[in-house]
Short mmCIF file of C-alpha atoms and ligand atoms in Angstrom, two decimals:
data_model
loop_
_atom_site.label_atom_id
_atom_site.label_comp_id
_atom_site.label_asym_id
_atom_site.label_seq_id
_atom_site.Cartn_x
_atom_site.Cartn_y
_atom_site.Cartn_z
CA UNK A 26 139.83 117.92 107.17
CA UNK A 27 136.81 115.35 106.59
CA UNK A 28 136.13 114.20 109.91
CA UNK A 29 135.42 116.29 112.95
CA UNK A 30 137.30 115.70 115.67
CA UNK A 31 135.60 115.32 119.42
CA UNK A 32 134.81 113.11 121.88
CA UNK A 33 131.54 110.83 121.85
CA UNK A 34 130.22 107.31 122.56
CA UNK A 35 130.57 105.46 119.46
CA UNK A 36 130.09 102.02 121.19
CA UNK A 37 127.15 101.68 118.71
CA UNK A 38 129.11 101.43 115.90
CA UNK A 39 132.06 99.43 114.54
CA UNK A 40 135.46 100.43 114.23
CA UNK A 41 137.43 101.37 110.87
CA UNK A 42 138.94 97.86 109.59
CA UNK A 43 140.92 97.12 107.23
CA UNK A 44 141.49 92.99 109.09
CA UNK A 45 139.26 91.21 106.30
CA UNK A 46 141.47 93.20 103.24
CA UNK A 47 144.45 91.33 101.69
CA UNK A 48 147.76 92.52 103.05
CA UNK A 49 148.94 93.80 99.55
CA UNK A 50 145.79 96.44 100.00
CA UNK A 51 146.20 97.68 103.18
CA UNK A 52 148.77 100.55 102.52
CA UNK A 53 148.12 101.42 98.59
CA UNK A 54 149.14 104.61 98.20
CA UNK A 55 146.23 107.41 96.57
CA UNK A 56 147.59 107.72 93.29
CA UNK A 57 148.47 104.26 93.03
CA UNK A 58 144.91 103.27 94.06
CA UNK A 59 143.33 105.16 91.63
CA UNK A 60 145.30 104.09 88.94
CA UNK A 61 144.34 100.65 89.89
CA UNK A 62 140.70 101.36 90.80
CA UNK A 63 140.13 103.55 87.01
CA UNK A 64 142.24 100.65 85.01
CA UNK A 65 140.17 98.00 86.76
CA UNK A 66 136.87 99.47 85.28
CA UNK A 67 138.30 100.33 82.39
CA UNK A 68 138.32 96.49 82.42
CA UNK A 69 135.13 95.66 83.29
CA UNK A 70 133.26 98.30 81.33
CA UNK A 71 129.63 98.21 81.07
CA UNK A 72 129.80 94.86 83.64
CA UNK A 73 129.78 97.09 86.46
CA UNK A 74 128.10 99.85 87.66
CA UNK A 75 129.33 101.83 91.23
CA UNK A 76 126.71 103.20 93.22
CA UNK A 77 127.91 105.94 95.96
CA UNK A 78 125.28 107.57 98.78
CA UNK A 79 125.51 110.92 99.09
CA UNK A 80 127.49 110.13 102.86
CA UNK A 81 130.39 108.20 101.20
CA UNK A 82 134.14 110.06 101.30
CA UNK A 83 135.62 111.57 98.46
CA UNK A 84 137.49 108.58 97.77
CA UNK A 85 134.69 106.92 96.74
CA UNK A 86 132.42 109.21 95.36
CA UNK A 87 134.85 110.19 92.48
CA UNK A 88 134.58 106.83 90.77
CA UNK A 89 131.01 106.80 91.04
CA UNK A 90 128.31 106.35 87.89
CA UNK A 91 125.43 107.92 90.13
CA UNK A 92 125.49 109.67 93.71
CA UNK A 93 122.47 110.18 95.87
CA UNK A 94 120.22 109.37 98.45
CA UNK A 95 119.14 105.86 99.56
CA UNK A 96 116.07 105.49 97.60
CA UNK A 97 117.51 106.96 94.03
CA UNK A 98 120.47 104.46 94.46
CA UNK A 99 117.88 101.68 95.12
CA UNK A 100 115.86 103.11 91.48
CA UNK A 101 119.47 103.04 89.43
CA UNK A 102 120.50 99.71 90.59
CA UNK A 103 117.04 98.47 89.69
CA UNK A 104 117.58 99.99 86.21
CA UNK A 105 121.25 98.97 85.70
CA UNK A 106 121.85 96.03 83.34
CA UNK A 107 125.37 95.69 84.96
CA UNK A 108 126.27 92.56 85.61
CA UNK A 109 128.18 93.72 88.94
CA UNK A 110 126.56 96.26 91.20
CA UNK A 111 129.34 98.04 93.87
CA UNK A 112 127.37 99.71 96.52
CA UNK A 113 129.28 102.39 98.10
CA UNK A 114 127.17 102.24 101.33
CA UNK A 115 125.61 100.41 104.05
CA UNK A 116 124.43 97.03 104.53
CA UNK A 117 120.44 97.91 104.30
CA UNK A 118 121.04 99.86 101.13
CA UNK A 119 122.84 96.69 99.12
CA UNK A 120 119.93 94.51 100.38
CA UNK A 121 117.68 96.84 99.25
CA UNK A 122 119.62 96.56 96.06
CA UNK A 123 119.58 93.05 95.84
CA UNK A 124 115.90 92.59 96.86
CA UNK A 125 114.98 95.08 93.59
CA UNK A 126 117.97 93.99 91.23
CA UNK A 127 117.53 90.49 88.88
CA UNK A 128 118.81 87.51 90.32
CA UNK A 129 121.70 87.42 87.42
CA UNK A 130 123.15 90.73 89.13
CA UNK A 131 125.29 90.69 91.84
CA UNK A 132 125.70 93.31 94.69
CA UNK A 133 128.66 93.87 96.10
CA UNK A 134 129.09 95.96 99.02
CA UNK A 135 132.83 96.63 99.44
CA UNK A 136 133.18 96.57 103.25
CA UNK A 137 131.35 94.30 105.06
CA UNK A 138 131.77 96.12 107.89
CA UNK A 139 129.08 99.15 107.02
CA UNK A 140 126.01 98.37 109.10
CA UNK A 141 124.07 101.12 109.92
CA UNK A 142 123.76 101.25 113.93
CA UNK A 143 120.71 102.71 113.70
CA UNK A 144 118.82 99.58 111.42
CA UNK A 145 120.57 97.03 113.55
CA UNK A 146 118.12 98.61 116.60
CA UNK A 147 115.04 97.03 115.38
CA UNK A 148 116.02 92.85 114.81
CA UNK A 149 113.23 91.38 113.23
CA UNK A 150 113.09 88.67 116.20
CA UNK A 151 112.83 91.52 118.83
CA UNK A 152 109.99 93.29 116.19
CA UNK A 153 108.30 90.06 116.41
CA UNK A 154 107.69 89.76 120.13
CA UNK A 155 106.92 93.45 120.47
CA UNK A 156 104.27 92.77 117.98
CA UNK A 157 102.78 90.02 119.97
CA UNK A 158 102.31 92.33 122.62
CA UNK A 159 100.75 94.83 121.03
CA UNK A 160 98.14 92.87 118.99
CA UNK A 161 97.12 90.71 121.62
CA UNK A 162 96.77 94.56 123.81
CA UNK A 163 93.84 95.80 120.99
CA UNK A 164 90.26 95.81 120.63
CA UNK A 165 89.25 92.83 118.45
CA UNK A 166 88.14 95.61 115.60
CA UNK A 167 91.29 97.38 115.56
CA UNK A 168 94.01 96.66 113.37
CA UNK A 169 97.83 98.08 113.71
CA UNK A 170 100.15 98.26 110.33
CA UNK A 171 103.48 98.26 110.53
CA UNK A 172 105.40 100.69 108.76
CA UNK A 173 109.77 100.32 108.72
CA UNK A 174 111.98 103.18 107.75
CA UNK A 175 114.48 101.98 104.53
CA UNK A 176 116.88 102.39 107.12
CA UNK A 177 116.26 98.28 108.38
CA UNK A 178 117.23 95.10 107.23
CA UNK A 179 115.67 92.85 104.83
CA UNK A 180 113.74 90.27 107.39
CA UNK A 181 112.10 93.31 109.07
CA UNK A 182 110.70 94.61 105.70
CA UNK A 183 109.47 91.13 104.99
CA UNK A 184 107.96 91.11 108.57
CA UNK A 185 105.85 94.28 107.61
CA UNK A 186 105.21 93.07 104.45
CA UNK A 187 103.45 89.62 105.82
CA UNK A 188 101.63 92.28 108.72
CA UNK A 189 100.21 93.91 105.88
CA UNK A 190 102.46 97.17 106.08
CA UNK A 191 105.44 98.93 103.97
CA UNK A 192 108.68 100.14 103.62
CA UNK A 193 109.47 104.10 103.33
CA UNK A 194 112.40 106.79 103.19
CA UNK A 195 112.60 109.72 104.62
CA UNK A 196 111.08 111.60 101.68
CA UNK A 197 107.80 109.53 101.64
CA UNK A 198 107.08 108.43 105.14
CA UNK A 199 103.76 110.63 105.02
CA UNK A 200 102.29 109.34 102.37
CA UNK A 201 103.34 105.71 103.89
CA UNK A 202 101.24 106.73 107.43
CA UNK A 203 98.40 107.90 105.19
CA UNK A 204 98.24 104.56 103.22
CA UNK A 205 98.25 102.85 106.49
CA UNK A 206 95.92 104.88 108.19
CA UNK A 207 93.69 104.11 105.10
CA UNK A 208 94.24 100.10 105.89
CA UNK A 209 94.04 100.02 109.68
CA UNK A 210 93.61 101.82 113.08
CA UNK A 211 97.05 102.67 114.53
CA UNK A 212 100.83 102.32 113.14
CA UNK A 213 104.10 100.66 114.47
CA UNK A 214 106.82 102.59 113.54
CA UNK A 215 110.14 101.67 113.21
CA UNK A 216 113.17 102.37 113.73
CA UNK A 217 113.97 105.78 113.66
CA UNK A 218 111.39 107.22 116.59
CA UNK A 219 112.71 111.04 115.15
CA UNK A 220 111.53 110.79 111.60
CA UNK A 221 108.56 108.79 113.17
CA UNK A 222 107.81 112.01 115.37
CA UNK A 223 108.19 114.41 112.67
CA UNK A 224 106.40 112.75 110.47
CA UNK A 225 103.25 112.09 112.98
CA UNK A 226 103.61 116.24 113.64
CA UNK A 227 103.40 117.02 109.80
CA UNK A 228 100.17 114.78 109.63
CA UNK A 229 98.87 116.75 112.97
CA UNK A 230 99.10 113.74 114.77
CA UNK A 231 101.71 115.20 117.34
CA UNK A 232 99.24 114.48 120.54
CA UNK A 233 99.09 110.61 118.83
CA UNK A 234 102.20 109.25 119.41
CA UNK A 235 104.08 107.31 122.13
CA UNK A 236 107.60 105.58 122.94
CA UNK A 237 107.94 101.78 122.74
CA UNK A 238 111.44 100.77 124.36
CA UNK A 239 112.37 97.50 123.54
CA UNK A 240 115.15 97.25 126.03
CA UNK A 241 113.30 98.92 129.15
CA UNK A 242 111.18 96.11 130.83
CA UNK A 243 109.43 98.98 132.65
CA UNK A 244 108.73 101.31 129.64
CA UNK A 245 105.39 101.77 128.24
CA UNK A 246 103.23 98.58 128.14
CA UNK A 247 101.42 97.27 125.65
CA UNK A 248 97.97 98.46 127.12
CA UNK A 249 98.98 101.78 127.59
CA UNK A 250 100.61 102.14 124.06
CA UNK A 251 97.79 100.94 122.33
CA UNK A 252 95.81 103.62 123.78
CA UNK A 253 98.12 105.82 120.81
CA UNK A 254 97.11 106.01 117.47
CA UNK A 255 101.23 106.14 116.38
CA UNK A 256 103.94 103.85 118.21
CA UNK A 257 107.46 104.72 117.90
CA UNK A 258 110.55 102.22 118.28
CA UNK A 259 112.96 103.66 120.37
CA UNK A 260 115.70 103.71 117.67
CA UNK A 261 117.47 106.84 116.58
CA UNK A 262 120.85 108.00 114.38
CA UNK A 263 123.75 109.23 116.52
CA UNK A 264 125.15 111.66 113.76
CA UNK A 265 121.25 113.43 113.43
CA UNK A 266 120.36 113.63 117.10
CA UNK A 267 123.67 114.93 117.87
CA UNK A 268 122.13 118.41 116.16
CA UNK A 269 120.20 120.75 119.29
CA UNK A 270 118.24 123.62 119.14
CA UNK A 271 121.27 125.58 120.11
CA UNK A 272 123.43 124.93 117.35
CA UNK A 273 120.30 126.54 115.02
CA UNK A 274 120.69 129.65 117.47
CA UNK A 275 123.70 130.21 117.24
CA UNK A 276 123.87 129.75 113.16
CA UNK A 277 121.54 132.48 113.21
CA UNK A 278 123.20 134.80 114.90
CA UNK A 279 126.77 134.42 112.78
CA UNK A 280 124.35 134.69 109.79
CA UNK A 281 121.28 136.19 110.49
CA UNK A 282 120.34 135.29 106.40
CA UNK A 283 121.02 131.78 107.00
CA UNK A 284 119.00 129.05 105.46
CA UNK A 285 118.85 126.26 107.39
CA UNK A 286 118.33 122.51 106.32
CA UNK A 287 118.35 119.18 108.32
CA UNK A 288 117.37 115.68 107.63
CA UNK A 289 114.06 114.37 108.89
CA UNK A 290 116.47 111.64 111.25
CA UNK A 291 117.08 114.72 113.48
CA UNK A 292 115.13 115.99 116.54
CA UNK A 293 111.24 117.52 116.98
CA UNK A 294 112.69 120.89 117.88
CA UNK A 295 115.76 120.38 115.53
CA UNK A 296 113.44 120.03 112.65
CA UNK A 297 110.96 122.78 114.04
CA UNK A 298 113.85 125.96 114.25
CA UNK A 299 115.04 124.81 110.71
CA UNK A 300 113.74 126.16 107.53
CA UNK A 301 113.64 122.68 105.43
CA UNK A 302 113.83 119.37 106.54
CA UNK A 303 114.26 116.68 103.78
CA UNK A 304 116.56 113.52 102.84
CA UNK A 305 119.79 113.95 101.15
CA UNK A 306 118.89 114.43 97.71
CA UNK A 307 116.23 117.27 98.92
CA UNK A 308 119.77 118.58 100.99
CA UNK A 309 121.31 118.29 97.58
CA UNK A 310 118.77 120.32 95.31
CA UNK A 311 118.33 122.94 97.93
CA UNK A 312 121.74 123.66 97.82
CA UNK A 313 122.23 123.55 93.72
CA UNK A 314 119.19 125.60 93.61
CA UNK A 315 120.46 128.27 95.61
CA UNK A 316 121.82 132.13 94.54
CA UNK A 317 125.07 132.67 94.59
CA UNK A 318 126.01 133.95 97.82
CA UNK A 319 123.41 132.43 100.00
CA UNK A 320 124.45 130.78 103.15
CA UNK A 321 123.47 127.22 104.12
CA UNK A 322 123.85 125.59 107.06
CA UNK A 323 123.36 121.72 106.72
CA UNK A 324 121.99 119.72 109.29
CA UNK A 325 123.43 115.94 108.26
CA UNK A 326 126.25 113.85 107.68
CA UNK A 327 129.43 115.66 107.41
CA UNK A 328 130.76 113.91 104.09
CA UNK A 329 127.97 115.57 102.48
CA UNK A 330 128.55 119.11 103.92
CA UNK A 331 132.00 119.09 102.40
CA UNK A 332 131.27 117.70 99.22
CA UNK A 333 128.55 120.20 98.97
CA UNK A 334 130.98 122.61 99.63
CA UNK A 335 133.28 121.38 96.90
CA UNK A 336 130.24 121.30 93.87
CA UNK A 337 128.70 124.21 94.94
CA UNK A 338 132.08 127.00 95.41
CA UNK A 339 129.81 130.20 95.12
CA UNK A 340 127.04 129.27 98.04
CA UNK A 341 128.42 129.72 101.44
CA UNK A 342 127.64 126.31 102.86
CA UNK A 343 128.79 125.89 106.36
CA UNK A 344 127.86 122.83 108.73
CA UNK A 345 124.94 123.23 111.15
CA UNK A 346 127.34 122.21 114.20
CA UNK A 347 130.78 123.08 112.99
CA UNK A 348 133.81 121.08 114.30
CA UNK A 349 131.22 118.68 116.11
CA UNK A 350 129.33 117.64 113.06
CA UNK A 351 130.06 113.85 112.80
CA UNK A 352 130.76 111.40 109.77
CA UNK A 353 128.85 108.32 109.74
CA UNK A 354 130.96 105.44 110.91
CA UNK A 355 129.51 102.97 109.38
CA UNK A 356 129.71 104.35 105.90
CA UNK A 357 133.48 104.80 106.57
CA UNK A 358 133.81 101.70 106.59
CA UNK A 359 133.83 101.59 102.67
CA UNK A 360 137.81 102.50 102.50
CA UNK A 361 138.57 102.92 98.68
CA UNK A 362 141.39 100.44 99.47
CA UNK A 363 138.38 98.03 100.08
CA UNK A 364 136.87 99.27 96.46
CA UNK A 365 140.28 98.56 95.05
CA UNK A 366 140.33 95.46 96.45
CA UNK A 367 136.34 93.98 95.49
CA UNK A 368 136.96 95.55 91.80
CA UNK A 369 140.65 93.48 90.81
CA UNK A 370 138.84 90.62 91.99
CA UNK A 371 136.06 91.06 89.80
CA UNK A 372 138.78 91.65 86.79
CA UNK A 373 140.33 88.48 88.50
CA UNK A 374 136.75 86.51 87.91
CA UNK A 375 136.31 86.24 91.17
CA UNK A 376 133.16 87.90 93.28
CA UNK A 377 133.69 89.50 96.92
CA UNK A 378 131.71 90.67 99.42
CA UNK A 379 128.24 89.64 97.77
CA UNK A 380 125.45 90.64 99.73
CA UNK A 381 122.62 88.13 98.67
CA UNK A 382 119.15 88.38 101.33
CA UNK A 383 117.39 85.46 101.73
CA UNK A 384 115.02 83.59 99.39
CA UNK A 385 112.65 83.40 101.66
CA UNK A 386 112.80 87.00 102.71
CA UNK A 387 113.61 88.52 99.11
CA UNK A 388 110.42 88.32 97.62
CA UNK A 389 108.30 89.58 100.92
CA UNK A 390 110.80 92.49 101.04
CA UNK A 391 110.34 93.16 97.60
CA UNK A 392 105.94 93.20 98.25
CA UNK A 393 106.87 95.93 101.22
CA UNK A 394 109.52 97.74 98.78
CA UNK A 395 106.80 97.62 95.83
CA UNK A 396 104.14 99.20 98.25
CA UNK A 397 106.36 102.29 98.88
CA UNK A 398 106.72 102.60 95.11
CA UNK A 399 103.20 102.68 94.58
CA UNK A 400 101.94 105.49 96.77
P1 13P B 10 118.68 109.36 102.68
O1 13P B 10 117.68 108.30 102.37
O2 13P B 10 118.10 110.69 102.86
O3 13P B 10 119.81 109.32 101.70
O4 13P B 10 119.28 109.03 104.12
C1 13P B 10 119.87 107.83 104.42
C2 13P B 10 120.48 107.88 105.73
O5 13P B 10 121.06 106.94 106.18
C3 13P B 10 120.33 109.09 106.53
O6 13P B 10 121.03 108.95 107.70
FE1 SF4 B 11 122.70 104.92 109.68
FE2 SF4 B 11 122.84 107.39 110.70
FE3 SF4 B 11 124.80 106.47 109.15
FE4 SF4 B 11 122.42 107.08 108.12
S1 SF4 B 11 123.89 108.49 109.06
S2 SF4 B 11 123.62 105.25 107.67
S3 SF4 B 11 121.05 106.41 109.79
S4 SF4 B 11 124.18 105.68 111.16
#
């Protein structure tokens, strides 16, 4: 089974659809899609190039050129000469894609229906008048850099670009708060307020930091959070802060030898009981570095529990929350059906789903992107 079953509010995300897919598509059978998918790039050879995040199902991940974690998909598009680039994620990652890829490459993202809840919780627009606030709260001296998880679209990186800030993943968010700490007086973080937290606590900044809640007109004000040295968007991933203290406990005491690993996106105290905390492709090594025999108990996306459990046959790797680990909804989305779909057409000379950002905010995005890459 690859997704957990349980009950939950999902109203942040969107549901599995197959609407915007050709009829034809909609019922392919496996074998017949895969026949389809492989004889399609057979077709297309060295044109295209397929991209899957270490999240995406089976399906997907089995026709991939490279797997792995946000930022290492955003390095191999940059260094494909593929003509086509099929992103087998979400909507942030193509963009981030497109922002770093020529402007003779297209990226096509095969469901346009995989947007990450958790970057849609920090619109640009809503950044923007939160920002007003908070400048206009500070001494005159005092300067405030804003700093946005990889996890957000392309108008908010170009936002922090123009404020003088960055971009960052999960793996490099502490060198990102250093660099601005270097530049100005205080940080805006956004969106994810968990890896915000843990990063502030690995910098021994815990007693710095404070809540700003967009949507609660009688949350923090602006006075009172400037008063912080590290201001933290109320945004947040469902599938990591479903992970408690708890579930750790209880791992321990099935397998007292247990090594346990989460992603940054989880909880203070999540990340505090666990042994490593780290993005995907630190998830990834951990586990292929491991003895044979050693148990694991991962703390992420379920997709990536299982397939670890697939390469890896002779670690015990077991999910941190068992049957109520989730699977990220939006990177569902990208049904192989979809793939076979986006690829014929390409065979066909026609281009689907093309995620293309902006002009305007492309080459901003791409100063905030090119900051990350240089600390
Ligand atoms: P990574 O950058 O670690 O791959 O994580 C992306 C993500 O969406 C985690 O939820
Ligand atoms: Fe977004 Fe969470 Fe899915 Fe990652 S796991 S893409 S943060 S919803």
């Amino acid at each position: 089974m690859e997704t957990a079953a349980f009950e939950t509010d999902l109203s942040l995300f969107k549901y599995d659809n197959l609407e915007q897919l050709p009829p034809e598509y909609r019922d392919l059978e496996a074998a017949e899609r895969t026949e389809r998918i492989e004889s399609a790039l057979d077709e297309l050879g060295d044109d295209v190039v397929i991209l899957g995040h270490n999240y995406q199902r089976q399906e997907i991940v089995e026709h991939a050129d490279f797997i792995g974690d946000s930022y290492q998909l955003s390095k191999e598009a940059a260094q494909s000469d593929a003509d086509y680039v099929v992103f087998g994620g979400v909507t942030f990652m193509a963009e981030s894609a497109d922002i770093i890829t020529d402007d003779d490459q297209s990226v096509i993202l095969p469901s346009m229906e995989a947007s990450c809840p958790m970057a849609g919780m920090a619109e640009a627009l809503q950044v923007d008048a939160a920002w007003a606030e908070l400048t206009a709260a500070l001494d005159n001296d005092e300067e405030i850099i804003p700093i946005t998880y990889m996890n957000s679209y392309a108008d908010l990186k170009a936002f922090c670009a123009e404020q003088g800030g960055l971009v960052c993943t999960s793996s490099n968010a502490h060198k990102a708060f250093e660099y601005a700490f270097e530049k100005g007086d205080k940080v805006l973080f956004l969106p994810d307020k968990h890896l915000g937290e843990n990063t502030a606590h690995r910098l021994g900044m815990a007693d710095e930091t404070v809540e700003w809640d967009p949507w609660d007109a009688e949350g923090t004000d602006a006075a009172d959070a400037v008063e912080n040295d590290i201001i933290l968007w109320e945004g947040y991933c469902q599938v990591h802060e479903r992970f408690r203290e708890h579930h750790i406990e209880s791992i321990r005491e099935d397998y007292p030898d247990a090594n346990v690993i989460v992603h940054p996106e989880c909880r203070r105290e999540v990340v505090e009981a666990a042994d490593v905390a780290g993005s995907t492709s630190t998830i990834c090594e951990s586990v292929a570095e491991a003895d044979p025999g050693e148990t694991w108990a991962i703390g992420t996306e379920i997709h990536l529990t299982h397939h670890l459990q697939r390469w890896h046959p002779d670690v015990n790797v077991v999910p941190l929350c068992g049957e109520a680990c989730m699977d990220c909804n939006a990177m569902r989305q990208i049904d192989p059906n979809y793939l076979a779909w986006v690829l014929e057409e390409l065979v066909a000379g026609r281009e689907r789903n093309v995620i293309e950002v902006a002009p305007e905010e492309k080459g901003l995005a791409q100063v905030a992107m090119d900051r990350m890459l240089e600390i």
